Short mmCIF file of C-alpha atoms in Angstrom, two decimals:
data_model
loop_
_atom_site.label_atom_id
_atom_site.label_comp_id
_atom_site.label_asym_id
_atom_site.label_seq_id
_atom_site.Cartn_x
_atom_site.Cartn_y
_atom_site.Cartn_z
CA MET A 31 45.70 95.15 132.19
CA ALA A 32 46.92 98.04 134.48
CA ASN A 33 45.37 97.85 138.27
CA THR A 34 45.67 101.67 138.57
CA ILE A 35 45.05 104.69 136.64
CA THR A 36 47.63 107.53 136.66
CA GLU A 37 45.72 110.50 135.83
CA PRO A 38 42.12 111.44 134.08
CA LEU A 39 42.00 111.70 130.29
CA ASP A 40 41.84 115.06 128.91
CA TRP A 41 38.99 114.98 126.24
CA ARG A 42 38.36 117.43 123.36
CA PHE A 43 36.05 117.70 120.49
CA THR A 44 37.13 116.73 116.83
CA GLN A 45 34.49 116.52 114.76
CA VAL A 46 30.49 116.17 114.05
CA PHE A 47 28.60 115.13 111.15
CA GLY A 48 25.05 115.64 110.30
CA GLU A 49 24.51 118.75 111.98
CA LYS A 50 21.43 120.72 110.74
CA THR A 51 20.68 124.49 110.48
CA ALA A 52 17.82 125.64 112.88
CA THR A 53 15.26 125.85 110.18
CA GLU A 54 15.82 122.08 109.03
CA GLU A 55 13.80 119.49 110.64
CA ILE A 56 15.09 116.47 111.91
CA THR A 57 13.36 113.50 110.50
CA GLU A 58 12.84 109.91 112.44
CA ALA A 59 14.85 108.16 109.40
CA ASP A 60 17.80 110.56 110.14
CA ILE A 61 18.18 109.38 113.87
CA LEU A 62 21.39 107.01 114.31
CA SER A 63 20.93 103.65 115.85
CA ALA A 64 24.03 101.84 115.95
CA ILE A 65 27.91 102.77 115.73
CA GLU A 66 30.88 100.53 115.40
CA PHE A 67 34.71 100.96 114.60
CA ASP A 68 36.45 98.25 112.75
CA HIS A 69 39.18 96.24 114.08
CA THR A 70 41.89 98.69 112.81
CA GLY A 71 39.85 101.87 113.48
CA ASP A 72 40.08 103.45 110.00
CA TYR A 73 36.70 103.01 109.27
CA LEU A 74 33.58 103.79 111.25
CA ALA A 75 30.02 102.46 110.45
CA VAL A 76 27.01 104.17 111.49
CA GLY A 77 23.41 103.02 111.10
CA ASP A 78 20.29 104.92 111.19
CA ARG A 79 16.28 104.38 111.57
CA GLY A 80 15.92 104.80 107.98
CA GLY A 81 17.90 101.49 107.19
CA ARG A 82 20.98 103.25 105.89
CA ILE A 83 24.63 102.75 106.51
CA ILE A 84 27.27 105.29 106.47
CA ILE A 85 30.92 104.51 106.34
CA PHE A 86 33.49 106.91 107.45
CA GLN A 87 37.12 106.85 106.70
CA ARG A 88 40.17 107.89 108.81
CA VAL A 89 42.13 110.59 106.93
CA THR A 90 45.68 109.67 106.70
CA ASP A 91 46.71 111.48 103.43
CA GLU A 92 48.04 114.98 105.10
CA LYS A 93 50.56 115.81 107.66
CA PRO A 94 49.02 115.16 110.97
CA ARG A 95 48.69 118.00 113.56
CA SER A 96 51.12 117.73 116.67
CA ARG A 97 49.89 117.43 120.13
CA SER A 98 51.30 120.94 120.55
CA GLY A 99 48.32 122.07 117.99
CA SER A 100 50.64 123.17 115.12
CA ALA A 101 49.19 123.32 111.47
CA GLY A 102 48.15 119.75 109.94
CA ARG A 103 44.90 117.76 110.09
CA ASP A 104 43.86 116.26 113.32
CA PRO A 105 45.17 112.68 114.02
CA TYR A 106 41.62 111.51 114.43
CA GLU A 107 39.78 113.08 111.58
CA TYR A 108 37.51 111.03 109.61
CA ARG A 109 35.71 111.88 106.10
CA TYR A 110 32.70 110.26 104.38
CA PHE A 111 33.62 107.29 102.36
CA THR A 112 30.07 105.72 101.25
CA GLU A 113 26.79 105.17 102.14
CA PHE A 114 24.10 102.17 101.11
CA GLN A 115 20.48 100.94 101.99
CA SER A 116 21.16 97.91 104.29
CA HIS A 117 17.33 97.03 104.96
CA GLU A 118 14.05 98.10 103.46
CA PRO A 119 10.57 98.30 105.41
CA GLU A 120 8.75 95.11 105.24
CA PHE A 121 5.39 93.54 106.18
CA ASP A 122 4.91 90.12 107.64
CA TYR A 123 1.40 89.08 106.15
CA LEU A 124 1.37 85.94 108.36
CA LYS A 125 1.63 87.79 111.58
CA SER A 126 0.20 90.93 110.22
CA LEU A 127 3.29 92.85 111.49
CA GLU A 128 5.32 95.82 109.99
CA ILE A 129 9.09 95.10 109.96
CA GLU A 130 10.99 98.37 110.60
CA GLU A 131 14.17 99.14 108.58
CA LYS A 132 15.83 100.54 111.53
CA ILE A 133 19.60 99.22 111.99
CA ASN A 134 19.89 97.74 115.26
CA LYS A 135 23.38 96.58 115.37
CA ILE A 136 26.54 96.76 113.32
CA ARG A 137 29.67 94.53 113.43
CA TRP A 138 32.65 94.34 111.39
CA CYS A 139 34.30 91.23 110.16
CA LYS A 140 37.74 90.45 109.71
CA GLN A 141 38.33 89.29 106.48
CA PRO A 142 41.63 88.22 104.50
CA GLN A 143 40.28 89.12 101.29
CA SER A 144 39.84 92.65 99.61
CA GLY A 145 37.09 94.78 100.55
CA LEU A 146 35.34 95.69 103.68
CA TYR A 147 32.87 93.08 105.61
CA MET A 148 30.43 93.81 108.13
CA LEU A 149 27.07 92.42 109.63
CA SER A 150 24.02 94.58 109.74
CA THR A 151 20.52 93.68 111.40
CA ASN A 152 17.07 95.27 111.76
CA ASP A 153 14.29 93.54 113.98
CA LYS A 154 14.40 90.62 111.99
CA THR A 155 17.03 89.91 109.43
CA VAL A 156 21.01 89.87 109.73
CA LYS A 157 22.92 90.63 106.52
CA LEU A 158 26.37 90.21 105.56
CA TRP A 159 27.68 93.09 103.45
CA LYS A 160 30.65 93.48 101.18
CA VAL A 161 32.12 97.27 100.48
CA TYR A 162 34.35 97.24 97.71
CA GLU A 163 35.97 99.65 94.99
CA LYS A 164 34.29 98.80 91.72
CA LYS A 165 36.00 99.55 88.24
CA VAL A 166 33.44 101.15 86.18
CA LYS A 167 33.66 100.29 82.42
CA VAL A 168 31.89 102.38 79.80
CA MET A 169 31.56 102.01 75.82
CA SER A 170 32.80 104.81 73.64
CA GLN A 171 33.03 105.02 69.71
CA MET A 172 29.47 104.09 69.45
CA ASN A 173 27.54 104.52 65.90
CA LEU A 174 25.00 106.87 67.12
CA SER A 175 25.04 109.61 64.56
CA GLY A 176 21.64 110.93 63.36
CA SER A 177 22.25 109.56 59.70
CA SER A 178 22.61 105.83 58.57
CA PRO A 179 26.50 105.38 58.42
CA SER A 180 27.99 103.54 55.31
CA VAL A 181 29.77 100.43 55.96
CA SER A 182 33.12 102.37 55.64
CA GLN A 183 32.05 104.60 58.30
CA LEU A 184 31.22 101.78 61.06
CA ARG A 185 33.41 101.86 63.85
CA VAL A 186 34.10 99.20 66.35
CA PRO A 187 33.05 99.86 69.69
CA ARG A 188 35.30 100.10 72.60
CA VAL A 189 35.24 99.39 76.14
CA THR A 190 37.17 101.89 78.17
CA GLN A 191 37.70 102.28 82.08
CA ALA A 192 36.15 105.28 83.79
CA GLU A 193 36.41 106.03 87.47
CA SER A 194 36.11 103.73 90.16
CA VAL A 195 33.14 103.83 92.53
CA ILE A 196 32.45 102.48 96.13
CA THR A 197 29.76 99.84 96.11
CA ALA A 198 28.23 97.80 98.45
CA VAL A 199 26.54 93.97 97.88
CA PRO A 200 24.64 91.81 99.95
CA ARG A 201 26.91 88.43 100.37
CA ARG A 202 24.45 86.64 102.67
CA VAL A 203 20.98 87.31 104.06
CA TYR A 204 20.23 85.24 107.49
CA ALA A 205 16.56 85.67 107.53
CA ASN A 206 13.47 83.63 109.03
CA ALA A 207 15.34 82.41 112.30
CA HIS A 208 13.69 84.91 114.66
CA ALA A 209 10.37 85.07 115.76
CA TYR A 210 10.92 88.39 118.16
CA HIS A 211 12.93 91.26 117.46
CA ILE A 212 17.01 90.72 117.26
CA ASN A 213 18.50 93.00 119.89
CA SER A 214 21.96 92.07 119.35
CA ILE A 215 24.67 89.94 117.07
CA SER A 216 28.36 89.17 118.01
CA LEU A 217 31.19 87.78 116.07
CA GLY A 218 33.24 84.78 117.50
CA SER A 219 37.02 85.34 117.91
CA ASP A 220 37.54 82.58 115.19
CA GLY A 221 35.92 85.03 112.56
CA GLU A 222 33.83 82.16 111.33
CA ASN A 223 30.51 82.19 113.37
CA PHE A 224 28.00 84.78 114.94
CA ILE A 225 25.27 84.75 117.42
CA SER A 226 22.05 86.57 116.75
CA THR A 227 19.60 87.05 119.79
CA ASP A 228 16.16 88.29 120.23
CA ASP A 229 14.01 88.37 123.54
CA LEU A 230 13.78 84.34 124.01
CA ARG A 231 16.62 83.01 122.05
CA VAL A 232 19.97 82.66 120.87
CA ASN A 233 20.96 81.27 117.67
CA LEU A 234 24.34 80.30 116.18
CA TRP A 235 25.47 80.98 112.55
CA ASN A 236 28.15 80.21 110.48
CA LEU A 237 29.01 83.18 108.17
CA GLU A 238 29.58 80.91 104.96
CA ARG A 239 25.81 79.08 105.66
CA SER A 240 22.69 81.46 105.46
CA ASP A 241 20.55 78.51 105.26
CA GLN A 242 21.12 77.00 108.36
CA THR A 243 21.23 77.89 112.12
CA PHE A 244 21.57 76.19 115.57
CA ASN A 245 19.57 77.44 118.43
CA ILE A 246 21.85 77.16 121.54
CA VAL A 247 19.83 79.39 124.03
CA ASP A 248 15.96 79.06 124.37
CA ILE A 249 14.15 80.67 127.34
CA LYS A 250 10.49 80.24 126.13
CA PRO A 251 8.42 78.60 128.67
CA PRO A 252 5.75 76.18 127.62
CA ASN A 253 3.16 78.66 128.69
CA MET A 254 4.07 82.30 127.75
CA GLU A 255 2.16 83.42 131.04
CA GLU A 256 5.01 81.73 133.07
CA LEU A 257 7.56 83.91 131.24
CA THR A 258 9.65 86.02 134.04
CA GLU A 259 12.46 87.50 131.98
CA VAL A 260 13.83 88.04 128.45
CA ILE A 261 17.18 88.33 126.77
CA THR A 262 18.48 91.65 126.39
CA SER A 263 21.95 91.34 125.07
CA ALA A 264 24.63 88.74 124.21
CA GLU A 265 28.26 88.75 123.57
CA PHE A 266 31.21 86.25 122.37
CA HIS A 267 34.34 86.12 124.53
CA PRO A 268 36.96 88.18 122.78
CA HIS A 269 39.44 85.28 122.61
CA ASP A 270 37.53 82.18 123.10
CA SER A 271 35.28 81.31 120.71
CA HIS A 272 33.28 78.57 122.67
CA ILE A 273 32.50 80.90 125.47
CA PHE A 274 29.52 83.72 125.47
CA MET A 275 27.32 85.59 127.65
CA TYR A 276 23.88 86.91 127.42
CA SER A 277 22.13 89.36 129.95
CA SER A 278 18.36 89.49 131.43
CA SER A 279 15.83 91.80 131.97
CA ARG A 280 16.00 90.62 135.86
CA GLY A 281 19.70 91.81 135.93
CA ALA A 282 21.26 88.63 135.71
CA ILE A 283 24.40 87.42 133.30
CA LYS A 284 24.65 84.06 132.32
CA LEU A 285 28.22 82.54 130.83
CA ALA A 286 27.81 79.67 128.63
CA ASP A 287 30.37 77.19 127.07
CA LEU A 288 29.27 75.61 123.89
CA ARG A 289 31.93 72.49 124.83
CA GLN A 290 29.37 71.44 127.61
CA SER A 291 26.19 71.09 125.56
CA ALA A 292 24.76 71.99 122.23
CA LEU A 293 21.95 74.00 123.96
CA CYS A 294 23.22 76.20 126.40
CA ASP A 295 19.99 76.60 128.69
CA ARG A 296 22.04 75.52 131.61
CA HIS A 297 24.68 78.20 132.10
CA ALA A 298 28.18 77.57 133.44
CA LYS A 299 27.95 80.68 135.58
CA LEU A 300 25.59 83.04 136.98
CA PHE A 301 26.45 86.86 137.76
CA GLU A 302 23.36 88.15 139.60
CA GLU A 303 23.62 90.57 142.58
CA PRO A 304 20.70 90.04 145.46
CA GLU A 305 18.36 92.73 145.46
CA ASP A 306 18.49 94.96 148.63
CA PRO A 307 14.81 94.66 150.23
CA ALA A 308 15.43 98.21 151.76
CA GLN A 309 15.36 99.58 148.32
CA LYS A 310 12.79 97.49 146.95
CA SER A 311 10.28 99.46 145.02
CA PHE A 312 7.81 99.47 141.94
CA PHE A 313 10.42 100.31 139.70
CA SER A 314 13.36 97.97 141.07
CA GLU A 315 12.39 95.31 138.32
CA ILE A 316 12.47 97.93 135.52
CA VAL A 317 15.80 99.84 136.58
CA ALA A 318 17.70 96.21 137.08
CA SER A 319 16.98 95.03 133.49
CA ILE A 320 20.45 94.81 131.71
CA SER A 321 20.51 97.14 128.45
CA ASP A 322 23.92 96.11 127.31
CA VAL A 323 26.91 93.82 128.28
CA LYS A 324 30.70 93.82 127.26
CA PHE A 325 33.93 91.96 127.77
CA THR A 326 36.91 93.94 128.10
CA ALA A 327 39.35 93.35 125.52
CA ASP A 328 41.43 90.91 127.55
CA GLY A 329 38.42 88.91 128.51
CA ARG A 330 39.06 89.45 132.19
CA TYR A 331 35.92 91.58 133.14
CA ILE A 332 32.38 91.85 132.47
CA LEU A 333 30.85 95.28 132.13
CA ALA A 334 27.06 95.31 132.70
CA ARG A 335 24.73 98.55 132.30
CA ASP A 336 21.33 98.81 133.69
CA TYR A 337 19.34 102.22 133.87
CA LEU A 338 20.97 103.45 137.23
CA THR A 339 24.43 102.19 137.21
CA LEU A 340 27.27 100.27 135.69
CA LYS A 341 28.48 97.06 137.35
CA VAL A 342 31.88 95.52 136.70
CA TRP A 343 32.32 91.69 137.12
CA ASP A 344 35.47 89.58 137.46
CA ILE A 345 34.93 86.70 135.33
CA ASN A 346 36.60 84.49 138.26
CA MET A 347 34.13 85.75 140.80
CA ASP A 348 30.44 85.41 140.56
CA SER A 349 29.39 86.12 144.00
CA LYS A 350 29.24 90.10 143.74
CA PRO A 351 30.44 92.75 141.36
CA VAL A 352 33.86 94.05 142.32
CA LYS A 353 32.45 97.48 141.50
CA THR A 354 29.21 99.17 141.15
CA ILE A 355 29.34 102.82 139.46
CA GLN A 356 26.47 105.08 139.93
CA VAL A 357 25.74 106.80 136.16
CA HIS A 358 22.31 107.96 137.05
CA GLU A 359 21.59 107.82 140.96
CA HIS A 360 20.38 111.64 140.54
CA LEU A 361 17.46 110.37 138.57
CA ARG A 362 16.10 108.19 141.59
CA THR A 363 13.75 110.52 142.60
CA LYS A 364 12.50 111.11 138.98
CA LEU A 365 11.62 107.61 138.14
CA CYS A 366 7.86 108.12 138.41
CA ASP A 367 7.70 110.77 135.73
CA LEU A 368 10.70 108.77 133.61
CA TYR A 369 8.20 105.83 133.82
CA GLU A 370 4.96 108.03 132.31
CA SER A 371 7.17 109.26 129.59
CA GLU A 372 8.49 105.73 128.89
CA SER A 373 12.14 106.96 129.26
CA ILE A 374 12.88 104.60 132.03
CA PHE A 375 13.16 101.66 129.27
CA ASP A 376 15.82 103.62 127.30
CA LYS A 377 18.61 101.15 126.39
CA PHE A 378 21.87 102.62 127.06
CA GLU A 379 24.97 101.06 125.42
CA ILE A 380 28.62 100.73 127.05
CA SER A 381 31.89 100.77 125.31
CA PRO A 382 35.35 100.12 127.33
CA SER A 383 38.62 101.37 126.25
CA PRO A 384 41.23 99.18 124.77
CA CYS A 385 43.06 98.72 127.85
CA GLY A 386 40.01 98.16 129.78
CA ASN A 387 40.48 100.87 132.60
CA TRP A 388 37.91 103.37 131.01
CA ILE A 389 34.19 102.90 130.04
CA MET A 390 32.17 105.37 128.10
CA THR A 391 28.18 105.20 128.42
CA GLY A 392 25.24 107.41 127.43
CA SER A 393 23.00 109.87 129.32
CA TYR A 394 20.67 112.45 128.97
CA ASN A 395 21.02 116.09 128.23
CA ASN A 396 22.96 115.02 124.64
CA SER A 397 25.87 113.91 127.11
CA PHE A 398 27.84 110.75 127.61
CA HIS A 399 29.86 109.68 130.55
CA VAL A 400 33.37 108.27 130.57
CA LEU A 401 34.06 106.35 133.99
CA ASP A 402 37.03 104.49 135.28
CA ARG A 403 36.80 100.61 136.14
CA PHE A 404 37.63 101.61 139.81
CA GLY A 405 34.83 104.05 140.32
CA LYS A 406 37.02 107.05 141.11
CA THR A 407 36.18 109.37 138.09
CA ASN A 408 33.02 110.01 136.52
CA LEU A 409 33.24 112.56 133.66
CA PRO A 410 30.18 113.91 131.97
CA ILE A 411 30.59 115.23 128.57
CA GLU A 412 28.04 117.30 126.46
CA ALA A 413 28.12 116.45 122.93
CA SER A 414 28.91 119.83 121.31
CA LYS A 415 31.24 121.88 119.16
CA GLY A 416 32.07 123.57 122.49
CA PRO A 417 35.32 122.85 124.92
CA VAL A 418 34.54 120.16 127.32
CA LYS A 419 34.11 121.23 130.60
CA ARG A 420 35.99 119.21 133.04
CA LYS A 421 33.03 118.86 135.86
CA THR A 422 33.29 115.47 137.37
CA ILE A 423 30.50 113.75 139.20
CA PRO A 424 31.34 112.94 142.83
CA THR A 425 31.17 109.15 143.73
CA PRO A 426 28.23 108.56 145.58
CA LYS A 427 29.01 107.03 149.03
CA ALA A 428 27.12 103.93 150.30
CA ALA A 429 24.12 104.72 152.30
CA SER A 430 24.02 103.74 156.01
CA PRO A 431 21.05 101.56 157.36
CA ALA A 432 19.86 104.60 158.96
CA SER A 433 19.41 106.54 156.02
CA ARG A 434 17.97 103.86 154.23
CA VAL A 435 15.21 103.87 156.41
CA ARG A 436 14.51 107.42 155.98
CA SER A 437 14.69 106.93 152.43
CA ALA A 438 11.89 104.37 152.61
CA SER A 439 9.65 106.58 154.84
CA LYS A 440 10.38 109.70 152.66
CA PRO A 441 10.65 108.53 148.80
CA SER A 442 10.88 112.17 147.41
CA SER A 443 14.23 112.45 149.10
CA PRO A 444 17.00 109.81 147.93
CA LYS A 445 18.92 108.12 150.67
CA GLY A 446 17.53 110.39 153.23
CA ARG A 447 19.01 113.67 151.63
CA ASN A 448 16.44 116.58 152.06
CA ASP A 449 18.83 119.09 151.24
CA VAL A 450 17.45 121.40 148.35
CA ASN A 451 21.25 122.41 147.40
CA ASP A 452 22.06 118.83 146.42
CA PRO A 453 23.65 118.69 143.34
CA SER A 454 22.08 115.67 142.38
CA MET A 455 18.95 117.08 142.88
CA THR A 456 19.66 120.05 140.61
CA MET A 457 21.21 117.63 137.77
CA ALA A 458 17.48 115.63 138.29
CA GLU A 459 15.59 118.87 137.86
CA ASN A 460 17.47 119.96 134.63
CA ILE A 461 17.30 116.82 132.57
CA ASP A 462 16.26 116.69 129.14
CA ILE A 463 14.83 113.17 128.41
CA ASN A 464 14.72 114.50 124.47
CA LYS A 465 18.27 114.98 123.79
CA LYS A 466 19.90 111.57 124.99
CA ILE A 467 23.23 109.41 123.81
CA LEU A 468 22.20 105.92 123.42
CA HIS A 469 24.99 104.48 121.10
CA GLY A 470 28.78 104.92 121.11
CA ALA A 471 31.65 103.12 120.23
CA TRP A 472 35.69 103.21 121.68
CA HIS A 473 38.51 103.17 119.12
CA PRO A 474 40.08 99.75 119.25
CA THR A 475 43.30 101.02 119.95
CA GLU A 476 43.51 104.60 120.89
CA HIS A 477 41.50 107.01 123.03
CA CYS A 478 39.14 108.23 120.57
CA VAL A 479 35.09 107.91 120.68
CA ALA A 480 32.17 108.50 118.53
CA VAL A 481 28.78 108.86 119.92
CA ALA A 482 25.32 109.43 118.43
CA GLY A 483 23.30 112.39 119.38
CA LEU A 484 20.05 112.16 117.51
CA ASN A 485 21.05 112.65 113.98
CA CYS A 486 24.63 113.80 114.79
CA LEU A 487 27.72 111.88 115.01
CA TYR A 488 30.24 113.40 117.33
CA ILE A 489 33.89 112.30 117.72
CA TYR A 490 36.09 113.01 120.58
CA ASN A 491 39.62 112.16 121.32
CA ALA A 492 41.77 112.30 124.48
CA VAL A 493 45.36 113.56 124.75
#
């Protein structure tokens, strides 16, 4: 992996799907809730709150447009491929609990067989889907005339082949293993196993066995009143199928090794940054909760996103993060309002670039951020058809002890700054919490990203 970045990426808008007119109403079922590229980047799957999965295919049958912008298609252009209903709303009669059909996560499988395979999950059930091209056969030369035909007029029906259709069938259903809501699924590098995670447990599955699962992490205390944290996300190592990590609502990341023990309650490594007593507040524990964790493609670094920051950890150094990047520092003065609106509990995902030097994460105002791993560049991009405005956010400097004292005595001014012309305060005042991008995915081999803004899917690429 490169240790330096030559120049910032030049991003431009490519496509948008699902856009509605001003008179059309956006329904709750249309809001996108999951995005994932397959390992080739030729297919892009998105899930919505209505339990549907829509698949897009990269266009490769036309002459691509050159970088200079001459005639031809865009090299990152996708088209509609197929869609299917992955999950239906259910009701747990034992617990009197409604189970939503919303798609929480999608993960593509690497399968040597024909067809496309993917895992999808709602709050309770994981399904393995096969999407393939099916040849439809129809009957012709039927004896369906109005009058009764004579024996000499009878014809033998023939089976003829009609056009092919794309169909999706569930190959496995992994159910009845989670008492709490599933927040993440992750495939092992061996392509044979995957983990599913809820608030208190991590389960290990074999793709071929839906009737058996192994509980490898269980943090449920004997007395639920003693519960101090929940699991927020989990991820397999990209190369070692015996190593995985899981994050918690207290801001900790625990690395576990399946070779040490069948039950990985005792972690191999703990990545946690001690809280600064000078900045402790009522919201400290809430904003410290990690919403998403990812390994870089080479497995060397761990990326962790909480509400305000994005931390970069070296897997070989658990004493402190190698970099803490401020993403929402300008919202620190608005935490009370965000708490009242419950926006402070929004879970923003992260997606690293193939080289690991760049990271994409969501934000408000229908925008997402592209940051570099070294904390030098923070480019917010508003998801729209318009040209990308290169307006980078300056990296905040570390606050001095004196400014922290002033900050504690004057909570309305972050880090002791009282300048009404402060750009970060202006950004906080102009925030639109109803337009937010929570989900996104980076192409596995190229600088191309897909993000979800409400019901719309936006695709951008960098040249």
